[in-house]
Amino acid sequence: MINQNKEEIIVIASDESDSEVEVIGYTFGYNAKGKQVDSETPYDRMENLSLELGMVTVDNAAAQSSLVTGGTRRYTREEKGKANVVDESWLSLKAIDSDLLTDYYESIRSTEPTEDIEAGTWQPAASDARSDLAERALRQADQALRIREASTQESWREAAKRFARANDPNQNNRNKSSSQKQGSPTSRAVEQLGKSPGPFSEALKMVRERTSKRAVQQLIEWKPSEEKQNQNITTPFAPSLLDVSLKALAENAEGIVSLELVPDNLRRRLTDMLCDMRKMNLNVLNLLLQGCPTEIRIKNCSWLTDEQFQQTFRNCQTKDLRVLQLDLCGQCMLDFAFRDALTHSSDSLSRLAIVSLRGACRLSDSGLKDLVMSARALQSINLGHCTLLTCDAINIIAESLGSNLRELYIDDCQKINAMLILPAFKKFKHLEVLSVAGIQTISDQFVSEIITVCGQSIKELDLADCLALTDCSLKTIGSNCADLCALNIANLHNLTDLGLEYLANGCKSIQKLKLCRNGFSDEAMAAFLECSGESLMELLLNNMTKVGPNTALSLAKHSRKLLSLDISWCRRITNEALGLIVDSCSSLKLLKVFGCRQITNVSLNGHSNPFVRIIGLNLTPILDHVNLLEPEEVLLRYSPLTMSQEVWNKEIC
């Protein structure tokens, strides 16, 4: 006889299921094969038993009855499987009513075999009550699982609030209200695009009429040249003899013994090659400093240490030095290096007019003060990415140089507050080039104040990544900068087509324009090119997703002087549009098509321009074309070097 009803948990993991399957069978004193077992698990210990009811899957009613009543049955292969357990905390008994489970266990314990088991006539008794309890338990488990999932998702949301940075709607409202006070164009003003009198309105009207007469796909009429279809687009251009010679010198730089009679432009090209090859070293620097050099240009000084700087520059004759470029000199403590080099002679940098210390991350305000006080003839200063400089550095430059300064680059100097340097900028009355890209404190008010002071002389502006700027800034630029030659307004998401209208009506001599990652429409861009495209020589439309056939057609008609064009990631430029641009712009030398998967050999091989170099394709070199459009010798970008009265007096004496 069996003294006590016992239970056994049979866990079968499925081979084909995507979720954990546990089959729980109850045999009252017998296992799945009908043999006696000596399990002593008490029924009143519910906390030691996890039914995992939330994951039970039953194919039919017979199978469910077998599970509940403990009858023996053979499991098919489909019912067996293996899977990963997800989160066992969701399947615990804490979410199920304990009273319901207690009643369920009591009904199981009260079940006795109706026939003699040893005689082999035992059959499981029908128990509708137990089936109802099982169904209720399953429904309860399913409901508990849903509640647990909902609470888990809510806890995830609460946890995300501690790590995510949400935009403050009140701050956005304040920004909008302040922009409206400053005259920012509203949505109603954007709807009035092209309705104000001016050349842009006429051009936009013509573009819209042209589009309405024909379908967008039919605007471009171009056919590839059949005789050039079989040409290889990756055929390299033959380098000049000078390029081959400079490359040979760079590859064998350890054998160079002197550079005294080499012109400055060739010295620059040689050092650029050495920096690209990572072969620039102390030996080449000593060759550049021999005699009385007039230019020292090194675009990558990341290898230069404090000791090497002091060793080479201490005995250098710098009385004739006009250009000093030591970019990326991050290892040098320039504060002490300049102080040590300038102690030997107070007039050692009297003729220095151009200095570039871009990326000098250890240059402070005091070190810059020592340099500026010793070089009173400075007309161009490049301090981009000098992260230690503050507003005091701009005040020092303004007090020492004032109206003599022509070019100032302070892009990505994040410690400089734009609104605090406004008084100093009012002293730069003849400033021609200004780069403040990446400074987040640049606002429409700053642009308005600066353009009011030096708008008549400004030739180049770099406002890229100044995210707070709106169409108000472009309106100010268009109204006051008639002689603007270069403008970089890349990655300014607050600009609209109305800003292009302001530029087109006011700035008609722009030669270099960067509009990367802006949301200007295809029609507005085409209208701008109709008005101001004739003077363009370099145009960057990188990642302007709305640019399409209208822009391509206007480029082909009006931008005949174009030398460089970047349409990377402009997926609406078709083969026909690209072929028309390349064939029509006969002066085009450089074309970038990175990410343009829609461009095929039809246009790349079918155009008739023999001088264009297309980069961005598979197996095409990139670094060979970096300096393709750079002029041979550049001092100041837009004006000749002038000698200050103080320097003239010293020369006469």
XYZ file of C-alpha atoms in Angstrom:
653
model
C 0.000 0.000 0.000
C 1.020 3.580 -0.577
C 1.174 5.573 2.640
C 1.337 9.027 1.102
C 0.533 10.646 -2.204
C 3.644 12.001 -3.777
C 4.374 14.250 -6.721
C 7.179 14.423 -9.237
C 8.134 17.363 -11.456
C 9.155 16.278 -14.923
C 10.927 19.076 -16.840
C 11.026 18.580 -20.612
C 12.925 21.225 -22.632
C 11.781 21.615 -26.206
C 14.259 21.281 -29.074
C 12.272 23.487 -31.467
C 10.462 26.021 -29.338
C 11.694 29.606 -28.883
C 10.594 29.792 -25.245
C 11.115 27.793 -22.096
C 8.659 24.911 -21.704
C 8.281 23.081 -18.400
C 5.792 20.250 -18.182
C 4.716 19.574 -14.628
C 3.220 16.148 -14.053
C 1.764 14.893 -10.797
C 1.883 11.173 -10.040
C 0.383 10.112 -6.817
C 3.109 7.863 -5.521
C 4.202 6.796 -9.003
C 6.592 8.212 -11.563
C 5.953 8.603 -15.296
C 6.580 4.842 -15.897
C 4.206 3.615 -13.182
C 6.862 2.678 -10.605
C 6.817 3.648 -6.976
C 8.939 6.555 -5.842
C 10.035 7.472 -2.307
C 9.740 11.272 -2.613
C 9.059 13.007 0.703
C 8.159 16.442 -0.613
C 5.329 17.755 1.621
C 2.384 19.452 -0.014
C 2.230 22.230 2.524
C 5.671 23.593 1.406
C 4.491 25.792 -1.447
C 7.467 28.099 -1.250
C 9.783 25.252 -2.329
C 7.748 24.485 -5.436
C 7.711 26.690 -8.561
C 4.967 25.644 -10.927
C 6.013 28.062 -13.646
C 2.353 28.148 -14.663
C 2.842 31.179 -16.851
C 4.860 29.160 -19.384
C 2.753 25.990 -19.587
C 1.595 25.254 -23.114
C -0.968 22.512 -23.680
C -1.895 21.229 -27.100
C -5.298 19.837 -26.267
C -7.673 19.067 -23.440
C -6.463 15.508 -23.054
C -2.942 16.655 -22.483
C -4.137 19.186 -19.914
C -6.115 16.549 -18.072
C -3.093 14.294 -18.056
C -0.996 17.009 -16.514
C -3.489 17.747 -13.791
C -4.552 14.262 -12.822
C -1.106 12.709 -13.181
C -1.940 10.084 -15.828
C 0.866 8.421 -17.708
C 1.372 9.371 -21.358
C 4.125 9.399 -23.956
C 5.311 12.804 -25.164
C 5.841 13.366 -28.865
C 8.985 14.929 -30.304
C 7.111 18.157 -31.020
C 6.393 18.526 -27.301
C 10.070 18.188 -26.406
C 12.566 21.027 -26.947
C 15.209 23.325 -25.572
C 15.257 27.073 -25.103
C 16.824 29.840 -23.029
C 15.136 30.893 -19.849
C 14.248 34.567 -20.123
C 13.530 36.036 -16.721
C 12.482 33.587 -14.036
C 11.341 36.400 -11.784
C 8.331 36.891 -14.050
C 7.324 33.258 -13.520
C 7.396 33.113 -9.750
C 4.326 32.297 -7.600
C 4.336 35.710 -5.943
C 2.071 37.150 -8.626
C -0.507 34.312 -8.286
C -3.224 34.202 -5.683
C -2.001 31.940 -2.868
C -5.538 30.967 -1.807
C -6.267 29.735 -5.304
C -3.108 27.622 -5.312
C -3.939 26.252 -1.849
C -7.355 25.089 -3.065
C -5.691 23.591 -6.109
C -3.228 21.566 -3.986
C -5.998 20.433 -1.609
C -7.973 19.104 -4.550
C -4.928 17.169 -5.710
C -4.243 15.702 -2.222
C -7.838 14.606 -1.812
C -7.670 12.504 -4.962
C -7.357 8.740 -4.286
C -7.091 5.907 -6.815
C -10.571 4.537 -7.540
C -9.361 1.039 -8.282
C -6.666 -1.269 -7.015
C -3.455 -0.147 -8.606
C -1.767 -3.513 -8.185
C -4.594 -5.192 -10.073
C -3.895 -2.897 -12.966
C -7.454 -1.572 -13.078
C -6.647 1.953 -11.854
C -7.888 4.863 -13.973
C -7.665 8.594 -13.279
C -10.895 9.930 -11.927
C -12.649 12.733 -13.708
C -12.253 16.039 -11.945
C -13.998 18.957 -13.558
C -13.314 21.049 -10.483
C -9.577 20.521 -10.835
C -9.728 21.406 -14.515
C -11.564 24.623 -13.692
C -8.984 25.427 -11.048
C -6.166 24.781 -13.513
C -7.726 27.058 -16.103
C -8.233 29.744 -13.503
C -4.623 29.349 -12.396
C -3.413 29.669 -15.982
C -5.489 32.787 -16.551
C -4.265 34.227 -13.278
C -0.647 33.508 -14.228
C -1.102 35.095 -17.627
C -2.601 38.201 -16.064
C 0.205 38.346 -13.518
C 2.750 38.056 -16.312
C 1.227 40.996 -18.138
C 1.202 43.071 -14.964
C 4.831 42.170 -14.328
C 5.843 43.164 -17.878
C 4.027 46.478 -17.549
C 5.709 47.223 -14.232
C 9.103 46.243 -15.652
C 8.683 48.598 -18.598
C 7.661 51.365 -16.227
C 10.767 50.774 -14.136
C 12.874 50.956 -17.301
C 11.294 54.297 -18.153
C 12.063 55.635 -14.696
C 15.649 54.410 -14.963
C 16.044 56.009 -18.404
C 15.102 59.383 -16.981
C 18.281 59.338 -14.894
C 20.521 58.831 -17.937
C 18.707 60.524 -20.824
C 18.731 64.265 -21.364
C 15.334 65.509 -22.400
C 14.709 68.800 -24.124
C 13.064 71.329 -21.901
C 9.887 72.544 -23.646
C 9.969 75.721 -21.588
C 13.504 76.399 -22.808
C 12.405 75.867 -26.401
C 9.538 78.281 -25.863
C 11.929 80.828 -24.397
C 14.260 80.429 -27.360
C 11.385 80.844 -29.784
C 10.100 83.904 -28.002
C 13.564 85.467 -27.911
C 14.067 84.712 -31.587
C 10.758 86.317 -32.433
C 11.761 89.397 -30.454
C 14.941 89.595 -32.518
C 12.971 89.357 -35.732
C 13.303 85.670 -36.505
C 11.142 84.602 -39.469
C 7.948 82.914 -38.397
C 6.089 80.216 -40.245
C 3.960 82.896 -41.862
C 7.100 84.592 -43.172
C 8.337 81.298 -44.584
C 5.085 80.977 -46.498
C 5.866 84.363 -48.083
C 9.032 82.911 -49.622
C 9.589 84.408 -53.045
C 6.840 87.026 -52.732
C 9.091 89.929 -51.792
C 10.634 91.895 -54.689
C 14.146 90.893 -55.688
C 16.138 88.619 -58.012
C 15.513 85.547 -55.862
C 11.746 85.901 -56.214
C 11.996 86.086 -59.985
C 14.303 83.076 -60.084
C 12.073 81.030 -57.795
C 9.043 81.861 -59.916
C 10.875 80.683 -63.035
C 11.979 77.439 -61.346
C 8.417 76.666 -60.261
C 7.044 77.363 -63.735
C 9.714 75.130 -65.239
C 8.803 72.329 -62.862
C 5.071 72.687 -63.510
C 5.487 72.375 -67.280
C 7.523 69.190 -67.089
C 7.763 66.290 -64.725
C 10.744 66.366 -62.402
C 12.246 63.341 -64.127
C 11.997 65.056 -67.521
C 13.851 68.242 -66.542
C 17.230 66.710 -67.322
C 18.030 65.870 -70.923
C 21.426 64.228 -71.267
C 22.808 61.235 -73.087
C 26.177 59.597 -72.411
C 28.902 59.664 -75.001
C 28.993 56.294 -76.723
C 32.677 56.462 -77.597
C 33.677 56.856 -73.929
C 31.516 54.120 -72.439
C 34.355 51.604 -72.473
C 36.872 53.859 -70.717
C 38.080 52.999 -67.233
C 36.999 55.637 -64.716
C 39.803 54.696 -62.308
C 42.586 55.476 -64.791
C 45.130 57.536 -62.821
C 46.338 60.892 -64.044
C 49.989 61.193 -64.979
C 51.791 63.248 -62.291
C 54.047 66.118 -63.205
C 57.818 65.907 -63.032
C 57.819 68.280 -60.056
C 55.403 66.054 -58.138
C 57.515 62.980 -58.821
C 60.663 64.785 -57.681
C 59.096 66.033 -54.452
C 57.757 62.573 -53.691
C 61.216 61.080 -54.206
C 62.716 63.653 -51.858
C 60.080 62.937 -49.212
C 60.685 59.209 -49.398
C 64.438 59.772 -48.955
C 64.327 62.716 -46.550
C 67.105 61.264 -44.391
C 69.555 61.998 -47.206
C 68.739 65.725 -47.538
C 71.616 67.885 -46.309
C 70.355 71.437 -47.000
C 67.233 73.394 -47.998
C 68.704 76.893 -48.086
C 68.184 77.581 -51.797
C 64.795 75.883 -52.036
C 61.897 78.346 -52.549
C 59.327 78.686 -49.792
C 56.481 77.182 -51.833
C 58.490 74.013 -52.526
C 59.533 73.819 -48.875
C 55.889 73.905 -47.916
C 54.920 71.142 -50.331
C 57.828 68.997 -49.161
C 56.976 69.370 -45.472
C 53.306 68.631 -46.210
C 54.325 65.365 -47.879
C 56.579 64.465 -44.959
C 53.770 65.125 -42.491
C 51.380 62.976 -44.532
C 53.946 60.162 -44.575
C 54.607 60.579 -40.827
C 58.302 61.128 -41.599
C 58.656 64.666 -40.259
C 61.391 64.725 -37.621
C 63.941 66.918 -35.853
C 66.499 66.596 -38.633
C 64.146 68.105 -41.242
C 63.162 70.861 -38.804
C 66.806 71.834 -38.377
C 67.138 72.046 -42.157
C 64.142 74.385 -42.315
C 65.677 76.661 -39.654
C 69.072 77.006 -41.297
C 70.121 80.534 -42.222
C 67.438 83.218 -41.930
C 64.184 81.545 -42.959
C 61.198 83.624 -44.015
C 58.615 80.855 -43.659
C 58.332 77.852 -41.369
C 55.251 75.779 -42.182
C 54.660 72.443 -40.441
C 51.059 71.273 -40.381
C 51.653 68.411 -37.942
C 53.993 68.973 -34.981
C 52.524 66.265 -32.777
C 55.964 64.629 -32.580
C 57.720 67.804 -31.303
C 58.622 67.845 -27.587
C 59.595 70.724 -25.290
C 63.275 69.871 -25.363
C 63.336 69.629 -29.153
C 61.534 72.962 -29.518
C 63.941 74.794 -27.223
C 66.946 73.104 -28.818
C 66.008 74.141 -32.362
C 64.424 77.580 -31.892
C 66.855 78.945 -29.315
C 69.574 79.654 -31.890
C 67.283 80.280 -34.864
C 67.627 83.601 -36.720
C 64.023 84.813 -36.878
C 64.519 88.463 -37.786
C 63.223 87.831 -41.344
C 60.540 85.323 -40.351
C 57.130 86.272 -41.771
C 55.154 83.007 -41.442
C 55.231 80.587 -38.501
C 52.990 77.513 -38.630
C 53.299 74.928 -35.858
C 49.943 73.159 -35.953
C 49.057 70.292 -33.600
C 51.981 70.986 -31.264
C 50.171 69.412 -28.342
C 53.267 68.089 -26.560
C 54.940 71.481 -26.232
C 54.368 73.846 -23.338
C 54.383 76.877 -25.621
C 54.064 79.262 -22.674
C 57.590 78.412 -21.508
C 58.924 77.723 -25.001
C 58.031 81.176 -26.340
C 59.259 82.857 -23.189
C 62.611 81.095 -23.416
C 63.001 81.803 -27.149
C 62.044 85.471 -26.828
C 64.408 86.242 -23.951
C 67.414 86.261 -26.287
C 66.079 89.118 -28.420
C 63.075 91.343 -27.947
C 62.903 92.084 -31.704
C 63.264 88.489 -32.900
C 59.696 88.382 -34.272
C 59.341 91.962 -35.430
C 58.483 90.974 -39.032
C 56.205 88.062 -38.157
C 52.865 88.621 -39.924
C 51.175 85.184 -39.947
C 51.107 82.683 -37.103
C 49.180 79.416 -36.945
C 49.130 77.394 -33.725
C 46.059 75.340 -34.526
C 45.536 72.492 -32.082
C 48.010 73.812 -29.493
C 46.018 72.396 -26.606
C 48.596 73.509 -23.983
C 48.756 77.159 -25.023
C 47.273 79.498 -22.419
C 46.430 83.194 -22.356
C 49.810 84.113 -20.836
C 51.774 82.307 -23.547
C 49.732 84.000 -26.259
C 50.355 87.361 -24.608
C 54.132 86.856 -24.782
C 53.879 86.000 -28.472
C 51.588 88.891 -29.403
C 53.617 91.465 -27.481
C 56.739 90.408 -29.400
C 55.052 90.276 -32.824
C 53.334 93.623 -33.250
C 53.058 93.185 -37.032
C 50.749 90.181 -36.854
C 47.926 90.294 -39.366
C 46.682 86.694 -39.268
C 46.278 84.459 -36.201
C 44.966 80.890 -36.305
C 44.113 79.601 -32.822
C 41.571 76.966 -33.749
C 41.087 74.147 -31.214
C 43.255 75.875 -28.592
C 41.042 74.693 -25.786
C 42.728 76.582 -22.918
C 42.209 80.052 -24.357
C 39.556 82.262 -22.774
C 38.032 85.673 -23.433
C 41.206 87.291 -22.069
C 43.098 86.020 -25.124
C 40.777 87.962 -27.464
C 41.145 91.074 -25.320
C 44.941 90.766 -25.522
C 44.821 90.465 -29.321
C 42.465 93.432 -29.621
C 44.599 95.685 -27.410
C 47.886 94.760 -29.093
C 46.865 94.514 -32.753
C 43.563 96.340 -33.049
C 42.716 97.438 -36.582
C 45.908 95.875 -37.984
C 44.456 92.354 -37.740
C 43.032 90.894 -40.962
C 42.340 87.216 -40.164
C 41.247 85.551 -36.924
C 40.481 81.853 -36.446
C 39.123 80.818 -33.029
C 36.905 77.906 -34.052
C 36.120 75.305 -31.380
C 37.628 77.384 -28.557
C 34.871 76.398 -26.174
C 36.050 78.495 -23.222
C 35.447 81.705 -25.148
C 32.062 83.287 -24.466
C 30.944 85.087 -27.595
C 28.917 87.754 -25.818
C 31.834 88.702 -23.557
C 34.225 89.382 -26.446
C 31.914 91.766 -28.316
C 33.679 94.911 -26.983
C 37.035 93.540 -28.153
C 35.712 92.686 -31.616
C 34.663 96.282 -32.190
C 38.378 97.136 -32.453
C 38.835 94.823 -35.470
C 37.617 97.369 -37.988
C 39.526 95.867 -40.950
C 38.881 92.184 -40.234
C 38.524 90.179 -43.451
C 38.369 86.547 -42.275
C 36.574 85.335 -39.151
C 36.112 81.722 -38.095
C 34.031 81.017 -34.982
C 32.798 77.564 -36.005
C 31.684 75.251 -33.228
C 31.364 77.913 -30.507
C 27.929 77.284 -29.067
C 27.527 80.758 -27.564
C 27.454 82.353 -31.029
C 23.994 83.874 -31.520
C 22.126 86.112 -33.943
C 22.927 89.081 -31.742
C 26.669 88.360 -31.926
C 26.557 88.141 -35.722
C 24.576 91.367 -35.914
C 27.066 93.240 -33.708
C 30.122 91.941 -35.587
C 28.723 92.574 -39.057
C 27.761 96.083 -38.035
C 31.409 96.840 -37.202
C 33.319 95.054 -39.962
C 30.634 94.071 -42.476
C 32.058 96.275 -45.221
C 35.499 94.630 -45.038
C 34.536 91.050 -44.227
C 35.357 88.579 -47.011
C 35.054 85.165 -45.341
C 32.833 83.858 -42.542
C 32.860 80.416 -40.956
C 29.762 79.837 -38.822
C 29.547 76.063 -39.092
C 28.029 74.156 -36.154
C 26.831 77.326 -34.415
C 23.506 75.694 -33.712
C 21.717 78.733 -32.278
C 21.857 80.747 -35.503
C 18.686 81.356 -37.513
C 17.677 83.162 -40.701
C 18.210 86.462 -38.869
C 21.974 86.015 -39.195
C 21.714 85.397 -42.929
C 19.527 88.477 -43.255
C 22.192 90.551 -41.503
C 24.948 89.089 -43.682
C 23.001 89.619 -46.881
C 22.245 93.238 -46.023
C 25.776 94.280 -44.982
C 28.325 91.967 -46.645
C 28.084 92.759 -50.343
C 31.723 91.700 -50.955
C 31.495 88.362 -49.128
C 33.555 85.722 -50.985
C 33.351 82.635 -48.761
C 30.658 81.415 -46.349
C 30.403 78.242 -44.300
C 26.973 77.631 -42.757
C 27.172 73.843 -42.524
C 25.055 71.955 -40.005
C 22.733 74.840 -39.051
C 19.362 73.147 -38.664
C 17.402 76.308 -37.865
C 17.928 77.782 -41.323
C 15.098 77.803 -43.862
C 14.702 78.690 -47.517
C 14.103 82.279 -46.454
C 17.765 82.502 -45.413
C 18.844 81.570 -48.947
C 16.677 84.395 -50.268
C 18.484 86.899 -48.020
C 21.863 85.654 -49.267
C 20.880 85.636 -52.938
C 19.553 89.193 -52.836
C 22.569 90.632 -51.011
C 25.688 88.496 -51.615
C 26.205 88.065 -55.344
C 29.966 87.499 -55.375
C 30.261 84.355 -53.239
C 32.979 82.078 -54.608
C 33.079 79.391 -51.922
C 29.892 78.140 -50.261
C 29.476 75.269 -47.798
C 25.895 74.150 -47.121
C 26.492 70.667 -45.739
C 23.670 68.936 -43.802
C 21.150 71.759 -44.209
C 17.473 71.400 -45.053
C 17.185 73.784 -48.010
C 14.697 72.641 -50.627
C 15.561 71.751 -54.205
C 13.628 74.710 -55.627
C 15.196 77.267 -53.257
C 18.688 75.959 -53.976
C 18.037 76.184 -57.721
C 16.761 79.766 -57.372
C 19.889 80.722 -55.404
C 22.119 79.333 -58.145
C 20.131 81.238 -60.752
C 20.964 84.462 -58.886
C 24.462 83.896 -57.463
C 25.791 80.805 -59.221
C 27.924 82.566 -61.808
C 30.696 83.483 -59.366
C 30.807 80.128 -57.540
C 34.101 78.250 -57.721
C 33.638 75.782 -54.863
C 30.287 74.374 -53.716
C 29.688 71.782 -50.986
C 26.239 70.185 -50.877
C 27.301 67.225 -48.754
C 24.350 65.438 -47.135
C 21.699 67.829 -48.456
C 19.000 65.232 -48.961
C 16.507 67.488 -50.758
C 18.852 68.553 -53.544
C 17.734 67.121 -56.880
C 17.103 67.825 -60.586
C 16.297 71.542 -60.209
C 19.629 72.196 -58.506
C 21.497 70.151 -61.097
C 19.896 72.036 -63.981
C 20.688 75.445 -62.469
C 24.265 74.370 -61.788
C 24.725 73.291 -65.378
C 23.355 76.585 -66.709
C 24.956 79.179 -64.450
C 28.019 77.742 -62.636
C 30.472 77.546 -65.514
C 33.396 78.709 -63.316
C 32.904 75.887 -60.807
C 36.169 74.127 -59.878
C 35.072 71.839 -57.040
C 31.706 70.228 -56.301
C 30.762 67.919 -53.429
C 27.436 66.080 -53.819
C 28.229 63.232 -51.431
C 25.136 61.514 -50.014
C 22.818 63.485 -52.335
C 20.765 60.488 -53.391
C 18.392 62.475 -55.622
C 21.113 63.354 -58.119
C 20.640 60.901 -60.975
C 23.062 59.704 -63.631
C 21.599 62.140 -66.138
C 21.866 65.062 -63.707
C 25.485 64.283 -62.873
C 26.420 63.859 -66.522
C 24.841 67.207 -67.388
C 26.748 68.976 -64.589
C 30.121 67.500 -65.538
C 29.681 68.217 -69.241
C 28.378 71.771 -68.738
C 30.861 72.901 -66.061
C 33.954 72.705 -68.240
C 36.213 74.168 -65.504
C 35.289 71.441 -63.003
C 38.403 69.710 -61.657
C 37.236 67.909 -58.532
C 33.961 66.022 -57.978
C 33.141 64.139 -54.756
C 30.432 61.479 -54.856
C 30.824 59.604 -51.570
C 27.711 57.635 -50.656
C 26.009 58.135 -54.042
C 25.018 54.541 -54.719
C 22.633 55.627 -57.464
C 25.545 56.865 -59.604
C 26.717 54.228 -62.094
C 29.190 53.956 -64.952
C 26.614 55.484 -67.296
C 27.514 58.994 -66.109
C 30.993 58.297 -64.748
C 32.213 56.952 -68.086
C 29.850 58.839 -70.360
C 30.802 62.454 -69.595
C 33.014 64.493 -71.903
C 35.082 66.468 -69.357
C 38.705 65.255 -69.564
C 39.984 67.317 -66.600
C 37.603 66.317 -63.805
C 38.785 63.969 -61.075
C 36.028 61.966 -59.437
C 36.699 60.669 -55.932
C 34.492 58.663 -53.625
C 34.246 55.606 -55.867
C 35.664 52.192 -55.163
C 39.445 51.904 -55.508
C 39.974 55.625 -56.131
C 42.745 57.442 -54.186
C 41.668 60.145 -51.749
C 44.763 61.786 -50.286
C 46.180 62.533 -53.737
C 43.474 65.151 -54.269
C 43.433 66.856 -50.875
C 45.550 69.822 -51.969
C 44.421 69.826 -55.580
C 42.856 73.308 -55.465
C 45.266 74.930 -53.011
C 47.161 77.891 -54.504
C 50.906 77.655 -54.804
C 51.682 80.392 -52.297
C 49.221 81.936 -49.857
C 50.052 84.572 -47.284
C 46.882 86.514 -46.561
C 43.796 85.244 -48.335
C 42.435 88.491 -49.699
C 44.989 91.250 -49.100
C 48.739 91.664 -49.546
C 50.971 91.824 -46.516
C 51.449 95.340 -45.247
C 54.238 96.555 -43.014
C 53.239 98.543 -39.971
C 54.642 101.998 -39.307
C 56.637 100.681 -36.372
C 58.369 98.115 -38.563
C 59.032 100.739 -41.241
C 60.749 102.963 -38.700
C 62.973 100.101 -37.579
C 63.863 99.274 -41.173
C 64.825 102.896 -41.893
C 66.952 103.083 -38.781
